[in-house]
PDB file of C-alpha atoms in Angstrom:
ATOM      1  CA  MET A 212      56.549-162.073  96.295  1.00  0.00           C
ATOM      2  CA  LYS A 213      59.536-159.465  95.795  1.00  0.00           C
ATOM      3  CA  LYS A 214      62.101-160.848  93.669  1.00  0.00           C
ATOM      4  CA  ILE A 215      65.745-160.881  94.212  1.00  0.00           C
ATOM      5  CA  LEU A 216      68.902-160.913  91.738  1.00  0.00           C
ATOM      6  CA  ILE A 217      72.586-162.293  93.611  1.00  0.00           C
ATOM      7  CA  VAL A 218      75.440-161.232  91.888  1.00  0.00           C
ATOM      8  CA  GLU A 219      77.920-163.257  93.117  1.00  0.00           C
ATOM      9  CA  ASP A 220      80.236-165.291  92.166  1.00  0.00           C
ATOM     10  CA  ASP A 221      80.891-167.443  95.186  1.00  0.00           C
ATOM     11  CA  GLU A 222      79.316-170.433  94.966  1.00  0.00           C
ATOM     12  CA  ALA A 223      78.909-171.088  98.569  1.00  0.00           C
ATOM     13  CA  ILE A 224      78.059-167.198  99.589  1.00  0.00           C
ATOM     14  CA  ARG A 225      74.951-167.207  96.470  1.00  0.00           C
ATOM     15  CA  THR A 226      74.006-170.501  97.809  1.00  0.00           C
ATOM     16  CA  GLU A 227      74.162-169.906 101.597  1.00  0.00           C
ATOM     17  CA  LEU A 228      72.469-166.413 100.322  1.00  0.00           C
ATOM     18  CA  ILE A 229      69.488-168.336  98.425  1.00  0.00           C
ATOM     19  CA  THR A 230      68.431-170.139 101.005  1.00  0.00           C
ATOM     20  CA  LEU A 231      68.680-167.261 103.531  1.00  0.00           C
ATOM     21  CA  LEU A 232      66.361-165.762 100.939  1.00  0.00           C
ATOM     22  CA  ARG A 233      64.240-168.360  99.855  1.00  0.00           C
ATOM     23  CA  SER A 234      63.397-168.866 104.136  1.00  0.00           C
ATOM     24  CA  ASN A 235      62.103-165.632 104.560  1.00  0.00           C
ATOM     25  CA  GLY A 236      59.886-165.473 102.121  1.00  0.00           C
ATOM     26  CA  TYR A 237      61.817-163.608  98.768  1.00  0.00           C
ATOM     27  CA  MET A 238      61.986-165.694  95.332  1.00  0.00           C
ATOM     28  CA  THR A 239      65.715-166.018  93.848  1.00  0.00           C
ATOM     29  CA  VAL A 240      65.813-164.971  90.578  1.00  0.00           C
ATOM     30  CA  GLU A 241      68.572-165.112  87.437  1.00  0.00           C
ATOM     31  CA  ALA A 242      67.996-162.067  85.753  1.00  0.00           C
ATOM     32  CA  GLN A 243      66.277-158.582  85.672  1.00  0.00           C
ATOM     33  CA  PRO A 244      63.567-157.918  86.145  1.00  0.00           C
ATOM     34  CA  CYS A 245      63.353-158.333  90.064  1.00  0.00           C
ATOM     35  CA  ASP A 246      63.171-155.502  92.669  1.00  0.00           C
ATOM     36  CA  LEU A 247      66.897-155.494  94.481  1.00  0.00           C
ATOM     37  CA  ILE A 248      70.060-157.325  93.764  1.00  0.00           C
ATOM     38  CA  LEU A 249      72.851-157.955  96.182  1.00  0.00           C
ATOM     39  CA  MET A 250      75.840-157.341  94.416  1.00  0.00           C
ATOM     40  CA  ASP A 251      79.568-158.197  94.992  1.00  0.00           C
ATOM     41  CA  ILE A 252      82.325-155.855  93.733  1.00  0.00           C
ATOM     42  CA  ASN A 253      84.962-158.517  92.318  1.00  0.00           C
ATOM     43  CA  LEU A 254      82.946-159.976  89.812  1.00  0.00           C
ATOM     44  CA  PRO A 255      84.905-161.910  86.856  1.00  0.00           C
ATOM     45  CA  GLY A 256      84.958-159.411  83.221  1.00  0.00           C
ATOM     46  CA  GLU A 257      83.276-156.426  85.002  1.00  0.00           C
ATOM     47  CA  SER A 258      83.785-155.181  88.614  1.00  0.00           C
ATOM     48  CA  GLY A 259      80.342-154.636  90.425  1.00  0.00           C
ATOM     49  CA  PHE A 260      80.624-150.945  90.390  1.00  0.00           C
ATOM     50  CA  THR A 261      80.923-151.113  86.671  1.00  0.00           C
ATOM     51  CA  ARG A 262      77.904-153.125  86.135  1.00  0.00           C
ATOM     52  CA  CYS A 263      75.216-151.078  88.969  1.00  0.00           C
ATOM     53  CA  ARG A 264      76.995-147.814  87.040  1.00  0.00           C
ATOM     54  CA  LYS A 265      75.672-149.356  83.750  1.00  0.00           C
ATOM     55  CA  LEU A 266      71.973-150.477  85.599  1.00  0.00           C
ATOM     56  CA  ARG A 267      71.542-146.497  86.353  1.00  0.00           C
ATOM     57  CA  GLN A 268      71.465-145.191  83.097  1.00  0.00           C
ATOM     58  CA  ASN A 269      68.205-147.014  83.020  1.00  0.00           C
ATOM     59  CA  SER A 270      67.024-148.872  86.087  1.00  0.00           C
ATOM     60  CA  ASP A 271      66.370-147.333  89.500  1.00  0.00           C
ATOM     61  CA  THR A 272      65.961-150.975  91.344  1.00  0.00           C
ATOM     62  CA  PRO A 273      68.181-151.005  94.224  1.00  0.00           C
ATOM     63  CA  VAL A 274      71.395-152.184  94.586  1.00  0.00           C
ATOM     64  CA  ILE A 275      72.922-152.885  97.889  1.00  0.00           C
ATOM     65  CA  PHE A 276      77.003-154.435  97.668  1.00  0.00           C
ATOM     66  CA  LEU A 277      77.933-156.961  99.348  1.00  0.00           C
ATOM     67  CA  THR A 278      81.704-157.450  99.885  1.00  0.00           C
ATOM     68  CA  ALA A 279      84.707-158.076 101.312  1.00  0.00           C
ATOM     69  CA  ARG A 280      85.725-154.664 100.705  1.00  0.00           C
ATOM     70  CA  ASP A 281      85.870-152.998 103.083  1.00  0.00           C
ATOM     71  CA  THR A 282      87.558-149.264 102.761  1.00  0.00           C
ATOM     72  CA  PRO A 283      86.416-146.298 103.235  1.00  0.00           C
ATOM     73  CA  GLU A 284      87.079-146.053  99.241  1.00  0.00           C
ATOM     74  CA  ASP A 285      85.185-148.196  98.762  1.00  0.00           C
ATOM     75  CA  GLU A 286      81.988-147.687 100.547  1.00  0.00           C
ATOM     76  CA  LEU A 287      81.726-143.723  98.614  1.00  0.00           C
ATOM     77  CA  LEU A 288      82.149-145.246  95.546  1.00  0.00           C
ATOM     78  CA  ALA A 289      79.491-147.633  95.764  1.00  0.00           C
ATOM     79  CA  PHE A 290      77.090-145.212  97.144  1.00  0.00           C
ATOM     80  CA  GLY A 291      78.854-142.667  93.407  1.00  0.00           C
ATOM     81  CA  VAL A 292      78.151-145.227  91.373  1.00  0.00           C
ATOM     82  CA  GLY A 293      74.291-145.250  92.770  1.00  0.00           C
ATOM     83  CA  GLY A 294      73.961-148.235  95.239  1.00  0.00           C
ATOM     84  CA  ASP A 295      72.095-148.010  98.117  1.00  0.00           C
ATOM     85  CA  ASP A 296      73.810-149.820 100.509  1.00  0.00           C
ATOM     86  CA  PHE A 297      77.194-151.636 101.643  1.00  0.00           C
ATOM     87  CA  ILE A 298      77.431-154.211 103.561  1.00  0.00           C
ATOM     88  CA  ARG A 299      80.760-156.411 104.486  1.00  0.00           C
ATOM     89  CA  LYS A 300      81.417-159.665 104.726  1.00  0.00           C
ATOM     90  CA  PRO A 301      81.022-162.080 106.648  1.00  0.00           C
ATOM     91  CA  TYR A 302      77.365-160.355 107.032  1.00  0.00           C
ATOM     92  CA  ASN A 303      75.302-161.050 109.439  1.00  0.00           C
ATOM     93  CA  SER A 304      71.664-162.379 108.680  1.00  0.00           C
ATOM     94  CA  ALA A 305      69.851-160.409 110.777  1.00  0.00           C
ATOM     95  CA  VAL A 306      70.954-157.180 109.557  1.00  0.00           C
ATOM     96  CA  LEU A 307      71.195-158.286 106.420  1.00  0.00           C
ATOM     97  CA  LEU A 308      67.374-159.465 106.222  1.00  0.00           C
ATOM     98  CA  ALA A 309      66.659-156.005 107.651  1.00  0.00           C
ATOM     99  CA  ARG A 310      67.929-153.678 104.724  1.00  0.00           C
ATOM    100  CA  ILE A 311      66.496-155.499 102.359  1.00  0.00           C
ATOM    101  CA  GLY A 312      63.593-155.006 104.245  1.00  0.00           C
ATOM    102  CA  ARG A 313      63.866-151.184 104.876  1.00  0.00           C
ATOM    103  CA  ILE A 314      64.550-150.431 101.029  1.00  0.00           C
ATOM    104  CA  LEU A 315      62.343-152.639  99.679  1.00  0.00           C
ATOM    105  CA  LYS A 316      59.459-151.148 101.654  1.00  0.00           C
ATOM    106  CA  SER A 317      60.776-147.580 101.031  1.00  0.00           C
ATOM    107  CA  THR A 318      60.193-148.321  97.119  1.00  0.00           C
ATOM    108  CA  GLU A 319      56.927-150.020  97.303  1.00  0.00           C
ATOM    109  CA  SER A 320      55.179-146.876  96.906  1.00  0.00           C
ATOM    110  CA  ILE A 321      56.147-143.362  96.179  1.00  0.00           C
ATOM    111  CA  SER A 322      54.066-141.096  94.694  1.00  0.00           C
ATOM    112  CA  CYS A 323      53.083-137.668  94.729  1.00  0.00           C
ATOM    113  CA  THR A 324      50.330-135.724  92.740  1.00  0.00           C
ATOM    114  CA  VAL A 325      50.406-131.461  91.974  1.00  0.00           C
ATOM    115  CA  ARG A 326      47.648-130.310  90.129  1.00  0.00           C
ATOM    116  CA  GLY A 327      46.060-132.984  89.064  1.00  0.00           C
ATOM    117  CA  LEU A 328      49.488-134.901  87.495  1.00  0.00           C
ATOM    118  CA  THR A 329      50.260-137.561  89.535  1.00  0.00           C
ATOM    119  CA  LEU A 330      53.716-139.120  89.238  1.00  0.00           C
ATOM    120  CA  ASP A 331      55.228-143.076  90.130  1.00  0.00           C
ATOM    121  CA  LEU A 332      58.560-143.253  91.502  1.00  0.00           C
ATOM    122  CA  PRO A 333      58.745-146.429  91.084  1.00  0.00           C
ATOM    123  CA  GLY A 334      57.424-147.191  88.206  1.00  0.00           C
ATOM    124  CA  MET A 335      58.615-144.231  86.058  1.00  0.00           C
ATOM    125  CA  ARG A 336      55.151-143.585  84.999  1.00  0.00           C
ATOM    126  CA  ALA A 337      53.303-139.933  85.198  1.00  0.00           C
ATOM    127  CA  ALA A 338      49.274-139.525  85.205  1.00  0.00           C
ATOM    128  CA  PHE A 339      46.994-136.703  84.200  1.00  0.00           C
ATOM    129  CA  ALA A 340      43.283-136.541  83.301  1.00  0.00           C
ATOM    130  CA  GLY A 341      43.335-140.658  82.766  1.00  0.00           C
ATOM    131  CA  ASN A 342      46.312-140.618  80.203  1.00  0.00           C
ATOM    132  CA  THR A 343      49.719-141.760  81.265  1.00  0.00           C
ATOM    133  CA  VAL A 344      53.294-141.739  79.898  1.00  0.00           C
ATOM    134  CA  GLU A 345      56.465-143.560  80.435  1.00  0.00           C
ATOM    135  CA  LEU A 346      59.560-141.339  81.942  1.00  0.00           C
ATOM    136  CA  THR A 347      63.386-142.343  81.552  1.00  0.00           C
ATOM    137  CA  LYS A 348      65.105-142.080  84.656  1.00  0.00           C
ATOM    138  CA  ASN A 349      66.619-138.495  84.440  1.00  0.00           C
ATOM    139  CA  GLU A 350      62.737-137.522  83.561  1.00  0.00           C
ATOM    140  CA  THR A 351      61.223-138.851  86.165  1.00  0.00           C
ATOM    141  CA  ARG A 352      64.433-137.247  88.818  1.00  0.00           C
ATOM    142  CA  ILE A 353      63.953-133.945  87.483  1.00  0.00           C
ATOM    143  CA  LEU A 354      59.676-134.012  87.783  1.00  0.00           C
ATOM    144  CA  TRP A 355      60.365-135.708  90.931  1.00  0.00           C
ATOM    145  CA  CYS A 356      61.992-132.378  92.438  1.00  0.00           C
ATOM    146  CA  LEU A 357      60.056-130.370  90.999  1.00  0.00           C
ATOM    147  CA  MET A 358      57.094-131.633  92.750  1.00  0.00           C
ATOM    148  CA  GLN A 359      58.761-131.543  95.891  1.00  0.00           C
ATOM    149  CA  LYS A 360      59.588-127.452  95.758  1.00  0.00           C
ATOM    150  CA  GLU A 361      58.048-125.932  92.725  1.00  0.00           C
ATOM    151  CA  LEU A 362      61.057-124.456  92.024  1.00  0.00           C
ATOM    152  CA  CYS A 363      64.380-125.895  91.664  1.00  0.00           C
ATOM    153  CA  THR A 364      67.484-123.931  90.527  1.00  0.00           C
ATOM    154  CA  ARG A 365      69.345-125.574  88.115  1.00  0.00           C
ATOM    155  CA  ASP A 366      72.505-126.514  89.827  1.00  0.00           C
ATOM    156  CA  GLU A 367      70.299-128.354  92.177  1.00  0.00           C
ATOM    157  CA  LEU A 368      68.252-130.199  90.177  1.00  0.00           C
ATOM    158  CA  ILE A 369      72.216-131.224  88.182  1.00  0.00           C
ATOM    159  CA  GLU A 370      73.299-132.355  92.098  1.00  0.00           C
ATOM    160  CA  ASP A 371      69.898-134.187  92.965  1.00  0.00           C
ATOM    161  CA  LEU A 372      70.931-136.681  89.557  1.00  0.00           C
ATOM    162  CA  TRP A 373      74.859-136.603  90.065  1.00  0.00           C
ATOM    163  CA  THR A 374      73.700-138.070  94.273  1.00  0.00           C
ATOM    164  CA  ASN A 375      71.290-140.591  92.362  1.00  0.00           C
ATOM    165  CA  GLY A 376      73.668-141.949  89.661  1.00  0.00           C
ATOM    166  CA  MET A 377      73.162-139.864  86.493  1.00  0.00           C
ATOM    167  CA  TYR A 378      76.052-138.351  85.807  1.00  0.00           C
ATOM    168  CA  ILE A 379      74.713-134.993  83.630  1.00  0.00           C
ATOM    169  CA  ASP A 380      75.714-131.706  82.755  1.00  0.00           C
ATOM    170  CA  GLY A 381      73.663-128.034  82.208  1.00  0.00           C
ATOM    171  CA  ASN A 382      73.632-128.720  78.304  1.00  0.00           C
ATOM    172  CA  THR A 383      71.738-132.486  79.321  1.00  0.00           C
ATOM    173  CA  LEU A 384      69.639-130.864  81.572  1.00  0.00           C
ATOM    174  CA  TYR A 385      68.194-128.436  79.029  1.00  0.00           C
ATOM    175  CA  VAL A 386      67.562-131.517  76.788  1.00  0.00           C
ATOM    176  CA  ASN A 387      66.209-133.751  79.428  1.00  0.00           C
ATOM    177  CA  ILE A 388      63.341-130.644  80.490  1.00  0.00           C
ATOM    178  CA  GLY A 389      62.487-130.364  76.287  1.00  0.00           C
ATOM    179  CA  ARG A 390      62.140-134.390  75.995  1.00  0.00           C
ATOM    180  CA  LEU A 391      59.966-133.917  79.382  1.00  0.00           C
ATOM    181  CA  ARG A 392      57.779-131.106  78.818  1.00  0.00           C
ATOM    182  CA  GLU A 393      56.963-132.380  74.607  1.00  0.00           C
ATOM    183  CA  LYS A 394      55.465-135.835  76.984  1.00  0.00           C
ATOM    184  CA  LEU A 395      53.675-133.739  79.498  1.00  0.00           C
ATOM    185  CA  GLU A 396      52.105-131.870  76.968  1.00  0.00           C
ATOM    186  CA  ARG A 397      51.240-135.262  75.409  1.00  0.00           C
ATOM    187  CA  LEU A 398      49.101-136.264  78.121  1.00  0.00           C
ATOM    188  CA  GLY A 399      46.918-133.082  78.082  1.00  0.00           C
ATOM    189  CA  THR A 400      48.812-130.055  80.156  1.00  0.00           C
ATOM    190  CA  LYS A 401      49.709-127.394  79.517  1.00  0.00           C
ATOM    191  CA  ASP A 402      53.232-125.070  80.480  1.00  0.00           C
ATOM    192  CA  PHE A 403      53.232-127.179  83.672  1.00  0.00           C
ATOM    193  CA  ILE A 404      57.039-126.755  83.404  1.00  0.00           C
ATOM    194  CA  ARG A 405      57.847-123.532  83.166  1.00  0.00           C
ATOM    195  CA  THR A 406      61.721-121.291  83.182  1.00  0.00           C
ATOM    196  CA  VAL A 407      62.398-118.877  85.242  1.00  0.00           C
ATOM    197  CA  ARG A 408      65.368-117.077  83.342  1.00  0.00           C
ATOM    198  CA  GLY A 409      68.670-117.253  86.086  1.00  0.00           C
ATOM    199  CA  VAL A 410      67.493-119.306  88.753  1.00  0.00           C
ATOM    200  CA  GLY A 411      66.248-122.604  86.938  1.00  0.00           C
ATOM    201  CA  TYR A 412      62.298-124.370  86.892  1.00  0.00           C
ATOM    202  CA  ARG A 413      59.251-124.713  88.443  1.00  0.00           C
ATOM    203  CA  LEU A 414      56.102-125.372  87.950  1.00  0.00           C
TER     204      LEU A 414
END
């Protein structure tokens, strides 16, 4: 049963959402870990934008913003901080359930294998020859990009990380590549990621 965390300060809306989700086969939880987060934007203390931005530093948990705010700027910012969807209140129950189902289905099983190395994208783990290593969010996205294209420019990697809510520059990319190489070598791979001088990186 998929677990959904509701971050909503309006008790009436929160109760309504709990009833809707539970009647459709979901479990609602009070804290992480969970499979998906429904996040309001106007919250006491930190806004939903701030909370999502912090979450994206170490988690890929999908976030759907469910909010009364309805400007294009709000929607753009929601995606900019790492949100996966943006739904305006008052919401349509059927549409909300459909979007929750779509996002959860897309994260159920995303993996890739290249030359014996397997990357579990949602689980942020790499495996080789029976050994497994945990990766950070940045390391996971970098390896995923390389395994999809095999040759990526530095700009392509940085753009992908920004698109997925991780804000890094060239120096940070270099540090993350170095750490990723070390972890892959511990698995038993050798020279799995190579530098293409003046271009970027390749497998």
